[in-house]
Coordinates of C-alpha atoms in Angstrom, one line a residue:
M69 CA 126.6 109.6 119.8
I70 CA 128.5 106.3 119.6
K71 CA 131.3 106.5 116.9
V72 CA 131.6 103.8 114.2
V73 CA 134.2 103.0 111.6
I74 CA 133.4 100.7 108.6
V75 CA 136.1 98.6 107.1
D76 CA 135.5 96.8 103.9
D77 CA 137.2 96.6 100.5
E78 CA 133.9 96.6 98.6
P79 CA 132.9 100.3 97.9
K80 CA 129.3 99.2 97.2
L81 CA 128.9 97.6 100.7
R82 CA 130.7 100.5 102.5
N83 CA 128.5 103.1 100.9
G84 CA 125.4 101.0 101.3
L85 CA 126.0 100.6 105.1
Q86 CA 126.6 104.3 105.5
T87 CA 123.4 105.3 103.6
L88 CA 120.9 102.5 104.4
I89 CA 121.3 102.1 108.2
P90 CA 119.4 104.7 110.3
W91 CA 122.6 105.5 112.2
E92 CA 121.4 108.7 114.0
S93 CA 118.1 107.3 115.2
L94 CA 120.0 104.3 116.6
G95 CA 122.4 106.5 118.5
F96 CA 125.4 106.1 116.2
T97 CA 127.5 108.2 113.9
V98 CA 129.8 106.9 111.2
T99 CA 133.1 108.9 111.6
A100 CA 135.2 107.2 108.9
A101 CA 135.6 104.2 106.5
A102 CA 138.6 102.2 105.4
T103 CA 139.3 99.7 102.6
N104 CA 141.5 97.2 104.5
G105 CA 142.8 96.4 107.9
K106 CA 146.1 98.2 107.7
E107 CA 144.4 101.4 106.6
A108 CA 141.8 101.0 109.3
L109 CA 144.5 100.9 112.1
S110 CA 145.5 104.4 111.2
V111 CA 141.9 105.6 110.9
I112 CA 141.0 104.0 114.3
E113 CA 144.0 105.7 115.9
E114 CA 142.9 109.0 114.6
V115 CA 139.1 109.0 115.3
T116 CA 139.0 106.6 118.3
P117 CA 135.7 104.9 117.5
D118 CA 133.6 102.8 119.9
V119 CA 132.5 100.2 117.2
V120 CA 134.2 98.8 114.2
I121 CA 132.3 97.0 111.5
V122 CA 134.8 94.9 109.6
D123 CA 134.9 92.4 106.7
I124 CA 136.8 89.2 107.4
R125 CA 138.4 88.9 103.9
M126 CA 140.3 91.9 102.7
P127 CA 143.6 92.5 100.9
I128 CA 146.8 93.6 102.6
M129 CA 145.5 93.0 106.1
D130 CA 142.3 91.0 106.7
G131 CA 139.7 91.6 109.4
L132 CA 141.0 88.9 111.7
Q133 CA 144.5 90.2 111.6
M134 CA 143.3 93.7 112.3
I135 CA 141.2 92.5 115.4
Q136 CA 144.2 90.5 116.7
H137 CA 146.4 93.6 116.4
L138 CA 144.0 95.9 118.2
T139 CA 143.2 93.4 120.9
A140 CA 146.9 92.8 121.6
A141 CA 147.4 96.6 121.8
G142 CA 144.8 96.7 124.6
R143 CA 142.2 98.6 122.6
R144 CA 138.7 98.0 124.0
L145 CA 136.5 98.1 120.9
H146 CA 133.2 96.5 119.9
F147 CA 133.6 94.6 116.7
I148 CA 130.8 93.5 114.3
I149 CA 132.3 91.2 111.6
L150 CA 131.0 90.6 108.1
S151 CA 131.6 87.5 106.1
G152 CA 130.3 85.3 103.2
Y153 CA 128.8 81.9 103.8
A154 CA 132.1 80.3 102.7
D155 CA 134.0 82.2 105.4
F156 CA 132.1 80.8 108.4
E157 CA 135.0 78.6 109.7
Y158 CA 137.4 81.4 109.2
A159 CA 135.1 83.9 111.0
K160 CA 134.7 81.6 114.0
Q161 CA 138.3 82.4 114.8
A162 CA 137.4 86.0 115.4
I163 CA 134.6 85.1 117.8
K164 CA 137.2 84.1 120.5
Y165 CA 138.1 87.8 120.6
G166 CA 134.7 88.6 121.9
V167 CA 133.1 90.2 118.8
A168 CA 129.8 91.8 119.5
G169 CA 128.1 90.6 116.3
Y170 CA 128.4 88.4 113.3
M171 CA 126.7 89.3 110.0
V172 CA 126.5 87.1 106.8
K173 CA 126.6 89.0 103.5
P174 CA 124.5 90.3 102.0
V175 CA 123.7 92.3 105.1
D176 CA 120.1 92.4 106.2
I177 CA 119.3 96.0 107.4
R178 CA 117.0 94.9 110.1
E179 CA 119.5 92.4 111.5
M180 CA 122.2 94.9 111.5
S181 CA 120.0 97.5 113.2
A182 CA 119.2 94.9 115.9
S183 CA 122.8 94.0 116.4
L184 CA 123.7 97.7 116.7
Q185 CA 121.0 98.2 119.3
R186 CA 122.5 95.4 121.4
V187 CA 126.0 96.9 121.1
R188 CA 124.7 100.3 122.1
E189 CA 123.0 98.9 125.2
Q190 CA 126.3 97.2 126.2
I191 CA 128.3 100.4 125.6
E192 CA 125.8 102.4 127.7
K193 CA 126.2 100.0 130.5
E194 CA 130.0 100.2 130.4
R195 CA 129.8 104.0 130.3
H196 CA 127.4 104.0 133.3
Q197 CA 129.8 101.7 135.2
A198 CA 132.6 104.1 134.5
E199 CA 130.6 107.1 135.8
L200 CA 129.8 105.2 139.0
S201 CA 133.5 104.4 139.5
Q202 CA 134.3 108.1 139.3
T203 CA 131.6 109.0 141.8
G204 CA 132.4 106.2 144.2
G205 CA 129.0 104.5 143.9
V206 CA 130.1 101.5 141.9
N207 CA 130.0 98.8 144.7
R208 CA 126.3 99.0 145.4
E209 CA 125.0 99.6 141.9
A210 CA 127.5 97.3 140.3
H211 CA 126.3 94.5 142.6
L212 CA 122.7 95.3 141.7
H213 CA 123.6 95.1 138.0
S214 CA 125.1 91.6 138.6
L215 CA 121.9 90.6 140.3
L216 CA 119.8 91.7 137.3
V217 CA 121.6 89.3 135.0
P218 CA 120.5 85.7 135.0
Q219 CA 123.3 83.4 136.3
A220 CA 124.2 80.3 134.4
K221 CA 124.8 78.6 137.7
I222 CA 123.4 79.7 141.0
E223 CA 126.2 80.3 143.5
D224 CA 126.0 79.3 147.2
P225 CA 123.1 81.2 148.7
D226 CA 125.3 82.3 151.6
K227 CA 127.7 83.9 149.2
W228 CA 124.8 85.8 147.6
R229 CA 123.7 87.0 151.0
S230 CA 127.2 88.0 151.9
K231 CA 127.5 90.1 148.7
A232 CA 124.1 91.6 149.4
K233 CA 125.1 92.5 152.9
D234 CA 128.3 94.2 151.8
A235 CA 126.3 96.3 149.3
D236 CA 123.6 97.1 151.9
L237 CA 121.1 95.0 149.9
L238 CA 120.2 92.4 152.5
W239 CA 116.4 93.1 152.8
S240 CA 113.4 91.1 153.7
G241 CA 112.0 91.3 150.2
Y242 CA 112.7 92.8 146.7
E243 CA 110.6 94.1 143.8
V244 CA 112.0 95.3 140.5
V245 CA 110.3 98.1 138.6
I246 CA 111.7 99.1 135.2
I247 CA 110.9 102.2 133.2
S248 CA 111.3 102.2 129.4
L249 CA 111.2 105.6 127.8
R250 CA 109.3 106.3 124.5
I251 CA 112.2 108.2 123.0
S252 CA 114.7 107.9 120.2
D253 CA 117.7 105.7 120.7
A254 CA 120.1 108.6 120.3
E255 CA 118.5 110.5 123.2
R256 CA 117.8 107.5 125.5
F257 CA 121.0 107.2 127.5
N258 CA 121.0 110.8 128.8
A259 CA 117.3 110.7 129.4
L260 CA 117.6 107.5 131.5
N261 CA 120.2 109.2 133.7
Q262 CA 118.1 112.3 134.1
L263 CA 115.1 110.2 135.1
S264 CA 117.3 108.2 137.5
A265 CA 118.5 111.5 139.1
G266 CA 114.9 112.7 139.5
L267 CA 113.8 109.4 141.1
K268 CA 116.6 109.1 143.6
P269 CA 115.1 111.6 146.1
I270 CA 111.8 109.9 145.8
I271 CA 113.0 106.3 146.3
E272 CA 116.5 106.5 147.9
G273 CA 115.7 109.7 149.9
R274 CA 112.7 108.0 151.5
N275 CA 114.6 104.7 152.1
K276 CA 112.3 102.8 149.7
G277 CA 115.1 101.1 147.7
I278 CA 117.7 102.1 145.2
V279 CA 117.6 103.6 141.6
T280 CA 120.1 102.7 138.8
V281 CA 120.4 102.9 135.1
F282 CA 120.6 99.5 133.4
P283 CA 120.2 100.3 129.7
P284 CA 117.7 100.4 128.0
Y285 CA 115.9 101.0 131.3
T286 CA 115.9 103.0 134.5
V287 CA 115.6 100.4 137.2
L288 CA 114.1 100.6 140.7
L289 CA 114.9 97.9 143.3
L290 CA 112.2 98.4 146.0
N291 CA 112.6 97.0 149.5
E292 CA 108.9 96.9 150.2
P293 CA 106.2 95.2 148.0
L294 CA 103.8 97.3 146.1
R295 CA 100.8 96.0 147.9
G296 CA 97.4 97.1 146.6
K297 CA 96.2 99.2 143.7
Q298 CA 96.6 102.5 145.6
R299 CA 100.4 102.0 146.1
R300 CA 100.9 101.0 142.5
E301 CA 99.0 104.1 141.3
E302 CA 101.0 106.3 143.7
L303 CA 104.3 105.0 142.3
Y304 CA 103.1 105.5 138.7
N305 CA 102.2 109.1 139.5
E306 CA 105.6 109.6 141.0
L307 CA 107.3 108.2 137.9
R308 CA 105.1 110.5 135.8
S309 CA 106.2 113.5 137.8
A310 CA 109.9 112.6 137.6
S311 CA 109.8 111.9 133.9
G312 CA 109.4 115.6 133.0
G313 CA 106.7 114.9 130.5
L314 CA 108.5 112.1 128.6
R315 CA 106.3 109.2 127.6
F316 CA 107.2 106.0 129.3
I317 CA 106.1 102.4 130.1
A318 CA 106.7 101.1 133.6
A319 CA 106.3 97.5 134.8
T320 CA 107.0 95.5 138.0
G321 CA 108.3 92.0 138.0
G322 CA 106.7 91.0 141.3
V323 CA 108.0 90.3 144.7
V324 CA 110.9 87.9 145.5
S325 CA 112.3 87.1 148.9
V326 CA 116.0 86.4 148.3
P327 CA 118.8 88.3 146.3
E328 CA 119.4 85.5 143.9
E329 CA 115.8 85.8 142.6
I330 CA 116.0 89.5 141.8
C331 CA 116.9 88.6 138.2
S332 CA 113.5 86.7 138.0
S333 CA 111.6 89.9 139.0
Y334 CA 113.6 91.8 136.4
L335 CA 112.9 89.4 133.6
N336 CA 109.2 89.4 134.5
A337 CA 109.1 93.2 134.3
Q338 CA 110.8 93.0 130.9
K339 CA 108.2 90.7 129.6
A340 CA 105.4 93.0 130.8
V341 CA 107.0 96.0 129.1
K342 CA 107.3 94.1 125.8
Q343 CA 103.5 93.3 126.0
A344 CA 102.6 96.9 126.8
F345 CA 101.0 97.4 123.4
F346 CA 98.3 94.9 124.4
S347 CA 97.7 96.2 127.9
E348 CA 95.7 99.1 129.3
K349 CA 97.7 102.4 129.1
D350 CA 98.7 104.8 131.9
Q351 CA 99.2 102.2 134.6
L352 CA 102.0 100.3 136.2
L353 CA 102.2 97.0 134.3
G354 CA 103.0 93.6 135.8
P355 CA 103.0 89.9 135.2
N356 CA 99.2 89.8 135.5
S357 CA 98.3 93.0 133.8
P358 CA 94.8 92.9 132.2
A359 CA 94.9 92.8 128.4
L360 CA 92.8 95.2 126.3
L361 CA 90.4 92.4 125.4
S362 CA 89.1 89.8 127.8
S363 CA 89.4 86.1 126.9
T364 CA 85.7 85.7 126.6
E365 CA 85.6 88.2 123.7
S366 CA 88.0 86.1 121.6
L367 CA 87.4 82.5 122.7
W368 CA 85.0 81.8 119.8
M369 CA 87.6 83.1 117.3
I370 CA 90.4 80.7 118.2
E371 CA 90.1 78.5 115.1
D372 CA 92.4 79.6 112.3
N373 CA 90.3 80.6 109.4
P374 CA 92.1 82.0 106.3
E375 CA 88.9 83.8 105.1
R376 CA 88.4 85.6 108.4
L377 CA 90.2 88.8 107.4
E378 CA 88.1 89.1 104.2
E379 CA 85.0 88.7 106.4
F380 CA 86.1 91.6 108.6
I381 CA 86.8 93.8 105.5
F382 CA 83.3 93.0 104.2
K383 CA 81.5 93.7 107.5
L384 CA 83.3 97.0 108.1
Y385 CA 82.7 98.2 104.6
Y386 CA 79.0 97.1 104.6
S387 CA 78.4 98.8 108.0
L388 CA 80.1 102.0 106.9
D389 CA 78.4 102.0 103.5
I390 CA 74.9 101.8 105.1
G391 CA 75.7 104.2 107.8
N392 CA 75.6 101.8 110.7
K393 CA 78.3 103.6 112.7
A394 CA 77.6 101.8 116.0
M395 CA 78.9 98.6 114.5
I396 CA 82.4 99.8 113.6
L397 CA 84.1 99.9 117.0
P398 CA 82.8 96.4 118.1
L399 CA 84.0 95.0 114.7
L400 CA 87.4 96.5 115.2
K401 CA 87.7 95.0 118.7
E402 CA 86.5 91.7 117.3
A403 CA 89.3 91.9 114.7
A404 CA 91.8 92.7 117.4
G405 CA 90.7 89.7 119.4
Y406 CA 91.0 87.5 116.4
F407 CA 94.6 88.7 115.7
L408 CA 95.5 88.1 119.3
S409 CA 93.9 84.6 119.3
R410 CA 96.3 83.7 116.5
G411 CA 99.2 84.7 118.7
Q412 CA 100.2 87.7 116.6
E413 CA 102.9 89.9 118.0
E414 CA 102.7 93.8 118.0
K415 CA 104.3 94.2 114.6
T416 CA 102.1 91.6 113.0
V417 CA 99.0 93.0 114.5
K418 CA 99.8 96.5 113.2
E419 CA 100.5 95.0 109.7
S420 CA 97.1 93.2 109.9
F421 CA 95.3 96.4 110.8
F422 CA 97.2 98.2 108.0
F423 CA 95.9 95.7 105.4
L424 CA 92.4 95.8 106.9
S425 CA 92.2 99.6 106.8
N426 CA 93.7 99.9 103.3
A427 CA 91.2 97.4 101.9
V428 CA 88.2 99.1 103.5
V429 CA 89.3 102.5 102.4
H430 CA 89.7 101.2 98.8
K431 CA 86.2 99.7 98.8
L432 CA 84.6 102.9 100.2
T433 CA 86.3 105.0 97.6
A434 CA 85.2 102.7 94.8
G435 CA 81.7 102.4 96.2
S436 CA 81.2 106.2 96.4
R437 CA 81.7 106.6 92.7
M438 CA 83.9 109.6 93.3
V439 CA 87.7 110.4 93.2
W440 CA 89.1 110.7 96.7
K441 CA 91.3 113.7 96.7
E442 CA 92.6 113.6 100.3
T443 CA 95.2 110.9 99.6
G444 CA 97.7 112.6 102.0
A445 CA 95.3 112.1 104.9
V446 CA 94.9 108.4 104.1
S447 CA 98.7 107.9 103.8
R448 CA 99.3 109.7 107.2
F449 CA 96.6 107.5 108.8
L450 CA 98.0 104.3 107.4
N451 CA 101.6 105.1 108.3
G452 CA 100.4 106.3 111.7
I453 CA 99.2 102.7 112.5
F454 CA 102.8 101.7 113.1
Q455 CA 103.4 104.6 115.5
Q456 CA 100.6 103.7 117.8
E457 CA 101.9 102.6 121.2
Y458 CA 98.8 100.8 122.5
L459 CA 96.3 98.5 120.7
E460 CA 93.5 100.4 122.5
D461 CA 94.6 103.7 120.8
L462 CA 95.1 102.0 117.5
V463 CA 91.5 100.7 117.5
E464 CA 90.1 104.0 118.6
E465 CA 92.0 105.9 116.0
M466 CA 91.0 103.5 113.2
N467 CA 87.4 103.8 114.3
R468 CA 87.6 107.6 114.2
F469 CA 89.3 107.7 110.8
L470 CA 86.9 105.2 109.1
L471 CA 83.8 107.0 110.3
A472 CA 85.1 110.4 109.1
F473 CA 86.3 108.9 105.8
A474 CA 83.0 107.2 105.2
E475 CA 81.1 110.4 105.9
D476 CA 83.2 112.3 103.5
S477 CA 83.3 109.7 100.7
E478 CA 79.5 109.4 100.6
S479 CA 78.8 113.0 99.9
G480 CA 79.2 112.8 96.2
G481 CA 77.6 109.5 95.4
K482 CA 75.5 107.6 97.8
E483 CA 74.1 110.8 99.5
Q484 CA 72.9 112.0 96.1
E485 CA 71.4 108.6 95.3
F486 CA 69.5 108.7 98.6
K487 CA 68.1 112.1 97.8
I488 CA 67.0 110.8 94.5
M489 CA 65.2 107.9 96.2
I490 CA 63.3 110.2 98.6
D491 CA 62.3 112.5 95.8
F492 CA 61.1 109.5 93.8
I493 CA 58.9 108.3 96.7
N494 CA 57.4 111.8 97.2
R495 CA 56.6 112.0 93.5
H496 CA 55.4 108.4 93.0
Y497 CA 53.8 107.6 96.4
S498 CA 50.4 106.8 94.7
D499 CA 52.1 104.0 92.5
N500 CA 52.6 100.5 93.6
L501 CA 56.0 101.2 95.0
R502 CA 58.1 98.3 96.3
L503 CA 61.6 98.3 97.8
E504 CA 62.7 95.7 95.3
T505 CA 61.8 98.1 92.4
L506 CA 63.9 100.9 93.8
A507 CA 66.8 98.5 94.6
G508 CA 66.8 97.4 91.0
L509 CA 66.8 100.9 89.7
L510 CA 69.8 101.8 91.9
N511 CA 71.6 98.5 91.3
Y512 CA 71.5 97.4 95.0
S513 CA 70.1 94.4 96.7
A514 CA 66.7 94.9 98.4
A515 CA 68.2 93.8 101.8
Y516 CA 71.1 96.3 101.5
L517 CA 68.8 99.2 100.4
G518 CA 66.4 98.4 103.1
Q519 CA 69.1 98.7 105.8
L520 CA 70.5 101.8 104.2
F521 CA 67.0 103.4 104.2
K522 CA 66.4 102.5 107.8
N523 CA 69.8 104.0 108.9
K524 CA 69.1 107.2 107.0
T525 CA 65.5 107.8 107.9
G526 CA 65.0 105.9 111.1
E527 CA 62.0 104.1 109.4
Y528 CA 61.6 101.0 107.4
F529 CA 60.7 101.6 103.8
N530 CA 57.1 100.6 104.0
T531 CA 56.5 102.6 107.2
Y532 CA 58.1 105.7 105.5
L533 CA 55.9 105.2 102.4
D534 CA 52.8 104.9 104.5
K535 CA 53.6 108.1 106.4
V536 CA 54.1 110.0 103.1
R537 CA 50.8 108.7 101.8
I538 CA 48.9 109.6 105.0
Q539 CA 50.4 113.1 105.0
K540 CA 49.2 113.6 101.4
A541 CA 45.8 112.1 102.3
K542 CA 45.4 114.7 105.0
E543 CA 45.9 117.4 102.4
F544 CA 43.3 116.0 100.1
L545 CA 40.8 115.5 102.9
S546 CA 41.3 119.1 103.9
Q547 CA 40.4 120.0 100.3
G548 CA 37.0 118.3 100.7
M549 CA 37.7 115.1 98.7
K550 CA 35.7 112.0 99.7
V551 CA 37.4 109.3 101.7
Y552 CA 37.3 106.6 98.9
E553 CA 38.7 109.1 96.4
V554 CA 41.6 110.0 98.7
A555 CA 42.4 106.3 99.4
E556 CA 42.7 105.7 95.6
R557 CA 44.6 109.0 95.1
V558 CA 47.3 108.1 97.6
G559 CA 47.8 104.5 96.4
Y560 CA 45.4 102.4 98.6
A561 CA 43.1 100.3 96.4
N562 CA 41.2 99.1 99.5
V563 CA 39.3 101.8 101.5
N564 CA 39.2 99.7 104.7
Y565 CA 42.9 99.2 104.5
F566 CA 43.4 102.9 104.0
H567 CA 41.1 103.5 107.0
G568 CA 43.2 101.3 109.2
K569 CA 46.4 102.9 108.2
F570 CA 45.1 106.4 108.7
K571 CA 43.8 105.6 112.2
K572 CA 47.1 103.9 113.1
Y573 CA 49.2 107.0 112.3
E574 CA 46.7 109.8 113.1
G575 CA 44.7 108.3 116.0
R576 CA 41.3 109.0 114.3
S577 CA 39.4 107.9 111.2
P578 CA 39.7 109.8 107.9
S579 CA 36.1 110.9 108.3
D580 CA 36.7 112.3 111.8
Y581 CA 39.7 114.2 110.4
K582 CA 37.7 115.6 107.5
N583 CA 34.9 116.8 109.8
L584 CA 37.2 118.7 112.1

């Protein structure tokens, strides 16, 4: 864990930072707190933290004086400074001491967490460099690290090649592959080193390149391009084997030909990792990795329509309500395409699906005329949306949940109504039954009830009614009743019309059936 000391004269802010920031999940632990700079000097001497979060304005000794004192004493610490808007000019003086972050009060939790994440990555890099120095491997890997960082100004190419030669990195081509572990921040650094150790025999032992840790990634620099699908799949399987069961995302940044372009391959790989949510899973990603949805599926949805989300909610609800299960997955993919066409990022797409799911569940619950008791299952599903690592999995899980939810929610209301409707037809088949009449009785539209009926029985309403009437007619004919009497008894005023219907469904006339 990375140790942190908080220095601020406001008890509310000190306590708030200690309780509201998810320190452990970010890989940090708060070891102490102080009320001013002078008190902090003693605390820092005692607990030796890695990071100090300090307010600029404090009594006795302010934050700037404290930073000056520690820097002059040669203490290598990472500072995140806090200040009010009015203190900006004053705070700028602290920046020259190389502070790691600058936060304006009141502190935003998300911004602070992001700043801490950046600090953690820097500390992990420094620790890794120290480990390399102790093992004698610093020259080669340190040089690789410098090649991964974009340069403000490209040096003389000959100088780059000279450095590469000294580090035994003067190759005919280069391809960067990065591996990002799906693991908590607190566990990541050790896991990256373990993965690196597992990959070295596979990569370095076979003279395929070198392996290093460059937080938050394990990085491979390959000396031969990953030509063809088979080679990429082989490498992905090797990564899977070395990961020891840990979930990961791996991406290549493509081939470059000179050392000074290695950083471009690295940056391309980073971009691919950040877009992993929208890509196919269980494969080595790259600059041209296929997205989950093809462009042809979303071209027609590019226009920004504020009513589009409501339309998806209605279509999903309507399809689930009438039992048209086959429509749900295509509708969810259509919604995903729409969100992507609007340029939504991973977090926003998940929020959109959360809203969509919640609205559909609410409508289904209200429409079933029952009290849904499994609220815990709904909460787990909705919260689980934000844990999904791939859009493909999110869509599949949402499809599964909505189908199951709709099936459960209809058992008390709509299913009972459908049974009532079938029983009504069986008892009143001889009457002048019309779909519109039943729809009115059940407070549905005729179009809606017709589709519901078709999905439940596999037959249109009039066809189902005809088959019930013909079945009853066969019973009456077997009892010896005359054809015209049977026609009237089952609801056909016209004997010829009855004759045609009977022959259509039975393949023979009523008279032939009677004489069997």
